[in-house]
Amino acid sequence: MLGGHLIALFRAASLLAVLGPTCAYAADIGYLAPSGVSASEFPSPQRPVAPIVSPGRSDERHRDSLDETGEIARRLVLKPGMTVGDIGAGRGYHTVRLSPLLASKGSVIAEDVTRDYLIELARRIERLRLTNVTLALGEPHDPRLPASSLDAAILVHMYHEIAQPYAFLYNLAPALKPGARIGIVDLERPTSEHGTPIEQLRCEASAVGYREIATYQLAGDGGYLAVFSPPNKENRKSPRDIVACEDRAGTR
C-alpha cells in the first residue's frame, strides 16, 4: 500500500515538473487593460472571417531572406526607444526581431488572443534572453492594451482572422499615442483565402475613422503594407454609427 502511494507521489511530482514551466508562463499572461466597448455595439463584418489556423505564416528563413521585419520597420520609421505592439504575434516572428531593434529603452508588446501561442512565445523569449518584451492576452473584439502605450502597432497577416474587425480597430485606437501609426500587412486575396483585398481594408479602417497614410508592396510574396493613423478621441464615431462595408471580393 505504501509502495502504491510512493508511486502515485512520484508520478504527481513528475507531472508537475513537466507542467511547472507551462503553468508559470500561463500565470504571467493576462490582459493588460480593462475591456473596451462590447462587440455587441458594433456591426458584424459583411464578409467571411478566416479561421486562425497557425501561429506563423511561413518559413522564418524565407521571411528573413526578404528582410520582412526590416522593411516594415523602415516604412513605419521604427526607432530605438519606441514601444511597438505586435498584434496577433503568434510565435513571435516579428517580436523577437523588433526587440533588439528597439533596444533596452524600447519595448515590444506581443498581443494575441490564443494563450497557447503566448505560452510558446514566452519560452522563446526566455531562450533568447529578451528583456524588453511584454506578453498581452487579447479578445477577438479588443486587444486589451493600456491607453496611450504604443508608438506604433503592426498587424501582420492576421487582419482577415479578426472576428470583430470594427470593434477591434475601435478598441485599439486608445492604445495608440498621438502621432502613432499602425501598419497592416496582408495579401491581395479574399478573406476566405487568408488575405484582405486592399479596398476592403481601406473601407473598414475608414469606417472606424482611421486615415490611410500610404500603401507599399513588400518584397517577394510578402503582400502589401498599409499604413494608417488612428482617429482622435474627439472625432471618433459612436460604435452604432459605424456602417459595415460590403464584401468587395463577393465571397458571400
PDB file of C-alpha atoms in Angstrom:
ATOM      1  CA  MET A   1       0.000   0.000   0.000  1.00  0.00           C
ATOM      2  CA  LEU A   2       2.830   2.371   0.950  1.00  0.00           C
ATOM      3  CA  GLY A   3       4.573   1.471  -2.302  1.00  0.00           C
ATOM      4  CA  GLY A   4       1.447   2.457  -4.234  1.00  0.00           C
ATOM      5  CA  HIS A   5       1.335   5.863  -2.521  1.00  0.00           C
ATOM      6  CA  LEU A   6       5.019   6.435  -3.287  1.00  0.00           C
ATOM      7  CA  ILE A   7       4.459   5.601  -6.951  1.00  0.00           C
ATOM      8  CA  ALA A   8       1.487   7.980  -7.092  1.00  0.00           C
ATOM      9  CA  LEU A   9       3.525  10.764  -5.446  1.00  0.00           C
ATOM     10  CA  PHE A  10       6.389  10.170  -7.864  1.00  0.00           C
ATOM     11  CA  ARG A  11       4.034  10.398 -10.826  1.00  0.00           C
ATOM     12  CA  ALA A  12       2.477  13.603  -9.485  1.00  0.00           C
ATOM     13  CA  ALA A  13       5.909  15.141  -8.932  1.00  0.00           C
ATOM     14  CA  SER A  14       6.954  14.156 -12.452  1.00  0.00           C
ATOM     15  CA  LEU A  15       3.803  15.700 -13.895  1.00  0.00           C
ATOM     16  CA  LEU A  16       4.393  18.943 -12.002  1.00  0.00           C
ATOM     17  CA  ALA A  17       7.970  19.024 -13.243  1.00  0.00           C
ATOM     18  CA  VAL A  18       6.694  18.832 -16.796  1.00  0.00           C
ATOM     19  CA  LEU A  19       3.795  21.250 -16.361  1.00  0.00           C
ATOM     20  CA  GLY A  20       5.507  23.618 -13.951  1.00  0.00           C
ATOM     21  CA  PRO A  21       7.109  25.934 -16.538  1.00  0.00           C
ATOM     22  CA  THR A  22       3.952  25.988 -18.630  1.00  0.00           C
ATOM     23  CA  CYS A  23       1.821  26.825 -15.588  1.00  0.00           C
ATOM     24  CA  ALA A  24       4.253  29.590 -14.619  1.00  0.00           C
ATOM     25  CA  TYR A  25       4.166  31.092 -18.113  1.00  0.00           C
ATOM     26  CA  ALA A  26       0.376  30.846 -18.218  1.00  0.00           C
ATOM     27  CA  ALA A  27       0.051  32.582 -14.832  1.00  0.00           C
ATOM     28  CA  ASP A  28       2.075  35.536 -16.091  1.00  0.00           C
ATOM     29  CA  ILE A  29      -0.020  36.019 -19.241  1.00  0.00           C
ATOM     30  CA  GLY A  30      -3.169  38.094 -18.989  1.00  0.00           C
ATOM     31  CA  TYR A  31      -4.977  41.230 -20.053  1.00  0.00           C
ATOM     32  CA  LEU A  32      -3.039  44.470 -19.657  1.00  0.00           C
ATOM     33  CA  ALA A  33      -6.109  46.705 -19.555  1.00  0.00           C
ATOM     34  CA  PRO A  34      -9.850  46.582 -18.841  1.00  0.00           C
ATOM     35  CA  SER A  35     -12.168  45.559 -21.642  1.00  0.00           C
ATOM     36  CA  GLY A  36     -13.229  48.297 -24.038  1.00  0.00           C
ATOM     37  CA  VAL A  37     -16.541  48.694 -25.840  1.00  0.00           C
ATOM     38  CA  SER A  38     -18.504  45.458 -26.203  1.00  0.00           C
ATOM     39  CA  ALA A  39     -18.552  43.706 -29.570  1.00  0.00           C
ATOM     40  CA  SER A  40     -22.341  43.799 -29.498  1.00  0.00           C
ATOM     41  CA  GLU A  41     -22.207  47.582 -30.043  1.00  0.00           C
ATOM     42  CA  PHE A  42     -20.630  47.185 -33.492  1.00  0.00           C
ATOM     43  CA  PRO A  43     -21.801  45.800 -36.833  1.00  0.00           C
ATOM     44  CA  SER A  44     -20.576  42.371 -37.870  1.00  0.00           C
ATOM     45  CA  PRO A  45     -18.321  42.155 -40.932  1.00  0.00           C
ATOM     46  CA  GLN A  46     -20.249  41.566 -44.149  1.00  0.00           C
ATOM     47  CA  ARG A  47     -17.609  39.178 -45.483  1.00  0.00           C
ATOM     48  CA  PRO A  48     -16.043  35.895 -44.333  1.00  0.00           C
ATOM     49  CA  VAL A  49     -13.662  35.787 -41.379  1.00  0.00           C
ATOM     50  CA  ALA A  50     -10.811  33.323 -41.835  1.00  0.00           C
ATOM     51  CA  PRO A  51     -10.165  30.838 -39.017  1.00  0.00           C
ATOM     52  CA  ILE A  52      -6.955  31.031 -37.008  1.00  0.00           C
ATOM     53  CA  VAL A  53      -5.011  28.063 -38.323  1.00  0.00           C
ATOM     54  CA  SER A  54      -1.374  28.637 -37.371  1.00  0.00           C
ATOM     55  CA  PRO A  55       0.820  30.815 -35.122  1.00  0.00           C
ATOM     56  CA  GLY A  56       3.112  31.567 -38.077  1.00  0.00           C
ATOM     57  CA  ARG A  57       2.739  32.348 -41.760  1.00  0.00           C
ATOM     58  CA  SER A  58       5.703  30.649 -43.448  1.00  0.00           C
ATOM     59  CA  ASP A  59       9.302  29.536 -43.006  1.00  0.00           C
ATOM     60  CA  GLU A  60      11.208  32.140 -40.996  1.00  0.00           C
ATOM     61  CA  ARG A  61      14.374  31.759 -43.064  1.00  0.00           C
ATOM     62  CA  HIS A  62      12.404  32.644 -46.184  1.00  0.00           C
ATOM     63  CA  ARG A  63      10.925  35.696 -44.457  1.00  0.00           C
ATOM     64  CA  ASP A  64      14.398  36.699 -43.309  1.00  0.00           C
ATOM     65  CA  SER A  65      15.679  36.453 -46.878  1.00  0.00           C
ATOM     66  CA  LEU A  66      13.066  39.093 -47.806  1.00  0.00           C
ATOM     67  CA  ASP A  67      14.012  41.227 -44.773  1.00  0.00           C
ATOM     68  CA  GLU A  68      10.328  41.359 -43.836  1.00  0.00           C
ATOM     69  CA  THR A  69      10.765  42.903 -40.384  1.00  0.00           C
ATOM     70  CA  GLY A  70      13.388  45.337 -41.626  1.00  0.00           C
ATOM     71  CA  GLU A  71      11.186  46.588 -44.449  1.00  0.00           C
ATOM     72  CA  ILE A  72       8.189  47.075 -42.157  1.00  0.00           C
ATOM     73  CA  ALA A  73      10.371  48.840 -39.585  1.00  0.00           C
ATOM     74  CA  ARG A  74      11.760  51.226 -42.200  1.00  0.00           C
ATOM     75  CA  ARG A  75       8.355  52.047 -43.655  1.00  0.00           C
ATOM     76  CA  LEU A  76       6.924  52.745 -40.199  1.00  0.00           C
ATOM     77  CA  VAL A  77      10.115  54.551 -39.112  1.00  0.00           C
ATOM     78  CA  LEU A  78      10.509  52.398 -36.006  1.00  0.00           C
ATOM     79  CA  LYS A  79      13.378  53.539 -33.782  1.00  0.00           C
ATOM     80  CA  PRO A  80      15.153  52.558 -30.556  1.00  0.00           C
ATOM     81  CA  GLY A  81      13.173  53.674 -27.530  1.00  0.00           C
ATOM     82  CA  MET A  82       9.741  53.172 -29.096  1.00  0.00           C
ATOM     83  CA  THR A  83       7.054  50.842 -27.781  1.00  0.00           C
ATOM     84  CA  VAL A  84       5.574  48.763 -30.598  1.00  0.00           C
ATOM     85  CA  GLY A  85       2.574  46.452 -30.427  1.00  0.00           C
ATOM     86  CA  ASP A  86       2.912  43.190 -32.353  1.00  0.00           C
ATOM     87  CA  ILE A  87      -0.803  42.461 -32.641  1.00  0.00           C
ATOM     88  CA  GLY A  88      -1.549  38.812 -33.328  1.00  0.00           C
ATOM     89  CA  ALA A  89       2.051  37.961 -32.516  1.00  0.00           C
ATOM     90  CA  GLY A  90       1.674  34.183 -32.836  1.00  0.00           C
ATOM     91  CA  ARG A  91       5.053  32.503 -32.416  1.00  0.00           C
ATOM     92  CA  GLY A  92       6.688  35.932 -32.383  1.00  0.00           C
ATOM     93  CA  TYR A  93       8.495  36.190 -35.708  1.00  0.00           C
ATOM     94  CA  HIS A  94       8.411  39.994 -35.602  1.00  0.00           C
ATOM     95  CA  THR A  95       8.530  40.268 -31.810  1.00  0.00           C
ATOM     96  CA  VAL A  96      11.971  38.673 -31.477  1.00  0.00           C
ATOM     97  CA  ARG A  97      13.366  40.758 -34.350  1.00  0.00           C
ATOM     98  CA  LEU A  98      11.900  44.048 -33.189  1.00  0.00           C
ATOM     99  CA  SER A  99      13.144  43.547 -29.636  1.00  0.00           C
ATOM    100  CA  PRO A 100      16.855  44.254 -30.382  1.00  0.00           C
ATOM    101  CA  LEU A 101      15.944  46.970 -32.892  1.00  0.00           C
ATOM    102  CA  LEU A 102      14.011  48.921 -30.240  1.00  0.00           C
ATOM    103  CA  ALA A 103      16.861  48.395 -27.757  1.00  0.00           C
ATOM    104  CA  SER A 104      16.770  48.470 -23.967  1.00  0.00           C
ATOM    105  CA  LYS A 105      14.844  51.730 -23.707  1.00  0.00           C
ATOM    106  CA  GLY A 106      12.200  50.490 -26.142  1.00  0.00           C
ATOM    107  CA  SER A 107       9.835  47.558 -25.885  1.00  0.00           C
ATOM    108  CA  VAL A 108       7.548  45.193 -27.743  1.00  0.00           C
ATOM    109  CA  ILE A 109       4.077  44.328 -26.506  1.00  0.00           C
ATOM    110  CA  ALA A 110       3.271  40.962 -28.089  1.00  0.00           C
ATOM    111  CA  GLU A 111      -0.508  40.516 -28.144  1.00  0.00           C
ATOM    112  CA  ASP A 112      -2.549  37.511 -29.194  1.00  0.00           C
ATOM    113  CA  VAL A 113      -5.977  36.030 -28.479  1.00  0.00           C
ATOM    114  CA  THR A 114      -4.590  32.478 -28.232  1.00  0.00           C
ATOM    115  CA  ARG A 115      -3.000  31.868 -24.839  1.00  0.00           C
ATOM    116  CA  ASP A 116      -1.107  28.759 -26.007  1.00  0.00           C
ATOM    117  CA  TYR A 117       0.692  30.831 -28.643  1.00  0.00           C
ATOM    118  CA  LEU A 118       1.766  33.295 -25.976  1.00  0.00           C
ATOM    119  CA  ILE A 119       2.995  30.499 -23.716  1.00  0.00           C
ATOM    120  CA  GLU A 120       5.206  29.195 -26.532  1.00  0.00           C
ATOM    121  CA  LEU A 121       6.389  32.730 -27.247  1.00  0.00           C
ATOM    122  CA  ALA A 122       7.264  33.169 -23.562  1.00  0.00           C
ATOM    123  CA  ARG A 123       9.576  30.164 -23.821  1.00  0.00           C
ATOM    124  CA  ARG A 124      11.171  31.591 -26.947  1.00  0.00           C
ATOM    125  CA  ILE A 125      11.727  34.978 -25.313  1.00  0.00           C
ATOM    126  CA  GLU A 126      13.344  33.278 -22.317  1.00  0.00           C
ATOM    127  CA  ARG A 127      15.643  31.200 -24.558  1.00  0.00           C
ATOM    128  CA  LEU A 128      16.740  34.323 -26.430  1.00  0.00           C
ATOM    129  CA  ARG A 129      17.071  36.289 -23.174  1.00  0.00           C
ATOM    130  CA  LEU A 130      14.979  39.172 -24.433  1.00  0.00           C
ATOM    131  CA  THR A 131      14.174  41.559 -21.596  1.00  0.00           C
ATOM    132  CA  ASN A 132      12.057  44.205 -23.312  1.00  0.00           C
ATOM    133  CA  VAL A 133       9.063  42.100 -24.368  1.00  0.00           C
ATOM    134  CA  THR A 134       5.697  42.075 -22.597  1.00  0.00           C
ATOM    135  CA  LEU A 135       3.050  39.477 -23.405  1.00  0.00           C
ATOM    136  CA  ALA A 136      -0.587  40.526 -23.599  1.00  0.00           C
ATOM    137  CA  LEU A 137      -3.711  38.435 -23.947  1.00  0.00           C
ATOM    138  CA  GLY A 138      -6.430  39.984 -26.066  1.00  0.00           C
ATOM    139  CA  GLU A 139     -10.013  39.246 -27.040  1.00  0.00           C
ATOM    140  CA  PRO A 140     -11.456  38.851 -30.567  1.00  0.00           C
ATOM    141  CA  HIS A 141     -13.031  42.318 -30.305  1.00  0.00           C
ATOM    142  CA  ASP A 142     -10.407  44.062 -28.162  1.00  0.00           C
ATOM    143  CA  PRO A 143      -6.600  43.868 -27.810  1.00  0.00           C
ATOM    144  CA  ARG A 144      -6.941  44.976 -24.147  1.00  0.00           C
ATOM    145  CA  LEU A 145      -3.873  47.258 -24.223  1.00  0.00           C
ATOM    146  CA  PRO A 146      -3.178  50.224 -21.901  1.00  0.00           C
ATOM    147  CA  ALA A 147      -4.186  53.699 -23.062  1.00  0.00           C
ATOM    148  CA  SER A 148      -1.509  55.702 -24.921  1.00  0.00           C
ATOM    149  CA  SER A 149       1.000  52.856 -24.597  1.00  0.00           C
ATOM    150  CA  LEU A 150       2.054  52.387 -28.247  1.00  0.00           C
ATOM    151  CA  ASP A 151       4.174  54.466 -30.610  1.00  0.00           C
ATOM    152  CA  ALA A 152       3.220  52.060 -33.405  1.00  0.00           C
ATOM    153  CA  ALA A 153       1.378  48.794 -33.971  1.00  0.00           C
ATOM    154  CA  ILE A 154       1.744  46.097 -36.596  1.00  0.00           C
ATOM    155  CA  LEU A 155      -0.892  43.577 -37.652  1.00  0.00           C
ATOM    156  CA  VAL A 156       0.855  41.110 -39.940  1.00  0.00           C
ATOM    157  CA  HIS A 157      -1.096  38.538 -41.949  1.00  0.00           C
ATOM    158  CA  MET A 158      -3.810  38.324 -39.319  1.00  0.00           C
ATOM    159  CA  TYR A 159      -6.361  41.059 -40.058  1.00  0.00           C
ATOM    160  CA  HIS A 160      -8.510  38.587 -42.021  1.00  0.00           C
ATOM    161  CA  GLU A 161      -8.726  36.442 -38.853  1.00  0.00           C
ATOM    162  CA  ILE A 162     -10.162  39.190 -36.627  1.00  0.00           C
ATOM    163  CA  ALA A 163     -13.696  38.091 -35.804  1.00  0.00           C
ATOM    164  CA  GLN A 164     -14.912  41.612 -34.942  1.00  0.00           C
ATOM    165  CA  PRO A 165     -12.756  43.996 -37.029  1.00  0.00           C
ATOM    166  CA  TYR A 166     -14.770  47.183 -36.359  1.00  0.00           C
ATOM    167  CA  ALA A 167     -14.760  46.624 -32.602  1.00  0.00           C
ATOM    168  CA  PHE A 168     -11.097  45.596 -32.662  1.00  0.00           C
ATOM    169  CA  LEU A 169      -9.920  48.676 -34.554  1.00  0.00           C
ATOM    170  CA  TYR A 170     -12.091  50.912 -32.366  1.00  0.00           C
ATOM    171  CA  ASN A 171     -10.734  49.428 -29.135  1.00  0.00           C
ATOM    172  CA  LEU A 172      -7.151  49.512 -30.441  1.00  0.00           C
ATOM    173  CA  ALA A 173      -7.239  53.269 -31.100  1.00  0.00           C
ATOM    174  CA  PRO A 174      -6.983  54.419 -27.438  1.00  0.00           C
ATOM    175  CA  ALA A 175      -3.757  52.402 -27.018  1.00  0.00           C
ATOM    176  CA  LEU A 176      -2.051  54.479 -29.717  1.00  0.00           C
ATOM    177  CA  LYS A 177      -0.212  57.639 -28.711  1.00  0.00           C
ATOM    178  CA  PRO A 178      -0.772  60.909 -30.599  1.00  0.00           C
ATOM    179  CA  GLY A 179       1.099  60.648 -33.889  1.00  0.00           C
ATOM    180  CA  ALA A 180       1.240  56.853 -33.761  1.00  0.00           C
ATOM    181  CA  ARG A 181       0.833  54.722 -36.872  1.00  0.00           C
ATOM    182  CA  ILE A 182      -0.435  51.215 -37.474  1.00  0.00           C
ATOM    183  CA  GLY A 183       0.847  49.005 -40.254  1.00  0.00           C
ATOM    184  CA  ILE A 184      -1.386  46.245 -41.587  1.00  0.00           C
ATOM    185  CA  VAL A 185       0.244  43.582 -43.761  1.00  0.00           C
ATOM    186  CA  ASP A 186      -1.893  41.234 -45.811  1.00  0.00           C
ATOM    187  CA  LEU A 187      -2.280  39.603 -49.201  1.00  0.00           C
ATOM    188  CA  GLU A 188      -4.462  40.814 -52.055  1.00  0.00           C
ATOM    189  CA  ARG A 189      -6.913  37.914 -51.925  1.00  0.00           C
ATOM    190  CA  PRO A 190     -10.369  37.248 -50.399  1.00  0.00           C
ATOM    191  CA  THR A 191     -10.584  36.990 -46.626  1.00  0.00           C
ATOM    192  CA  SER A 192     -11.863  33.425 -47.033  1.00  0.00           C
ATOM    193  CA  GLU A 193      -8.458  32.646 -48.566  1.00  0.00           C
ATOM    194  CA  HIS A 194      -6.443  34.268 -45.757  1.00  0.00           C
ATOM    195  CA  GLY A 195      -5.934  37.673 -47.296  1.00  0.00           C
ATOM    196  CA  THR A 196      -7.741  41.016 -47.363  1.00  0.00           C
ATOM    197  CA  PRO A 197      -8.377  42.970 -50.577  1.00  0.00           C
ATOM    198  CA  ILE A 198      -6.829  46.384 -50.055  1.00  0.00           C
ATOM    199  CA  GLU A 199     -10.089  48.153 -50.927  1.00  0.00           C
ATOM    200  CA  GLN A 200     -11.873  46.083 -48.272  1.00  0.00           C
ATOM    201  CA  LEU A 201      -9.277  47.065 -45.685  1.00  0.00           C
ATOM    202  CA  ARG A 202      -9.441  50.739 -46.651  1.00  0.00           C
ATOM    203  CA  CYS A 203     -13.227  50.731 -46.337  1.00  0.00           C
ATOM    204  CA  GLU A 204     -13.287  49.005 -42.941  1.00  0.00           C
ATOM    205  CA  ALA A 205     -10.496  51.131 -41.459  1.00  0.00           C
ATOM    206  CA  SER A 206     -12.115  54.309 -42.770  1.00  0.00           C
ATOM    207  CA  ALA A 207     -15.475  53.260 -41.310  1.00  0.00           C
ATOM    208  CA  VAL A 208     -13.880  53.374 -37.838  1.00  0.00           C
ATOM    209  CA  GLY A 209     -12.162  56.692 -38.555  1.00  0.00           C
ATOM    210  CA  TYR A 210      -8.639  55.597 -39.474  1.00  0.00           C
ATOM    211  CA  ARG A 211      -6.904  57.595 -42.193  1.00  0.00           C
ATOM    212  CA  GLU A 212      -4.662  55.953 -44.771  1.00  0.00           C
ATOM    213  CA  ILE A 213      -1.142  57.388 -44.927  1.00  0.00           C
ATOM    214  CA  ALA A 214       0.489  55.142 -47.544  1.00  0.00           C
ATOM    215  CA  THR A 215       0.473  51.668 -49.054  1.00  0.00           C
ATOM    216  CA  TYR A 216       3.604  49.738 -50.032  1.00  0.00           C
ATOM    217  CA  GLN A 217       4.217  46.475 -51.857  1.00  0.00           C
ATOM    218  CA  LEU A 218       6.531  44.284 -49.802  1.00  0.00           C
ATOM    219  CA  ALA A 219       9.288  42.186 -51.329  1.00  0.00           C
ATOM    220  CA  GLY A 220       8.615  38.738 -52.746  1.00  0.00           C
ATOM    221  CA  ASP A 221       5.378  37.160 -51.556  1.00  0.00           C
ATOM    222  CA  GLY A 222       5.114  39.438 -48.521  1.00  0.00           C
ATOM    223  CA  GLY A 223       1.928  41.158 -49.699  1.00  0.00           C
ATOM    224  CA  TYR A 224       1.189  44.812 -49.049  1.00  0.00           C
ATOM    225  CA  LEU A 225       1.780  47.093 -46.079  1.00  0.00           C
ATOM    226  CA  ALA A 226      -0.981  49.642 -45.487  1.00  0.00           C
ATOM    227  CA  VAL A 227      -0.146  52.411 -43.016  1.00  0.00           C
ATOM    228  CA  PHE A 228      -2.910  54.257 -41.143  1.00  0.00           C
ATOM    229  CA  SER A 229      -3.215  56.923 -38.488  1.00  0.00           C
ATOM    230  CA  PRO A 230      -5.860  56.294 -35.824  1.00  0.00           C
ATOM    231  CA  PRO A 231      -8.854  58.526 -35.136  1.00  0.00           C
ATOM    232  CA  ASN A 232      -8.512  61.094 -32.365  1.00  0.00           C
ATOM    233  CA  LYS A 233     -10.618  60.615 -29.271  1.00  0.00           C
ATOM    234  CA  GLU A 234     -12.520  63.794 -30.077  1.00  0.00           C
ATOM    235  CA  ASN A 235     -13.602  62.710 -33.571  1.00  0.00           C
ATOM    236  CA  ARG A 236     -14.188  59.005 -33.077  1.00  0.00           C
ATOM    237  CA  LYS A 237     -17.573  57.841 -34.281  1.00  0.00           C
ATOM    238  CA  SER A 238     -20.077  56.261 -31.979  1.00  0.00           C
ATOM    239  CA  PRO A 239     -19.912  52.461 -32.440  1.00  0.00           C
ATOM    240  CA  ARG A 240     -23.555  52.416 -33.516  1.00  0.00           C
ATOM    241  CA  ASP A 241     -22.814  54.969 -36.259  1.00  0.00           C
ATOM    242  CA  ILE A 242     -20.293  52.661 -37.915  1.00  0.00           C
ATOM    243  CA  VAL A 243     -21.645  51.108 -41.110  1.00  0.00           C
ATOM    244  CA  ALA A 244     -20.231  47.754 -42.199  1.00  0.00           C
ATOM    245  CA  CYS A 245     -18.617  47.630 -45.628  1.00  0.00           C
ATOM    246  CA  GLU A 246     -19.872  45.346 -48.349  1.00  0.00           C
ATOM    247  CA  ASP A 247     -17.886  42.257 -49.270  1.00  0.00           C
ATOM    248  CA  ARG A 248     -15.675  43.692 -52.015  1.00  0.00           C
ATOM    249  CA  ALA A 249     -14.485  40.241 -53.076  1.00  0.00           C
ATOM    250  CA  GLY A 250     -18.035  38.941 -53.463  1.00  0.00           C
ATOM    251  CA  THR A 251     -17.344  35.836 -51.410  1.00  0.00           C
ATOM    252  CA  ARG A 252     -20.658  35.648 -49.573  1.00  0.00           C
TER     253      ARG A 252
END
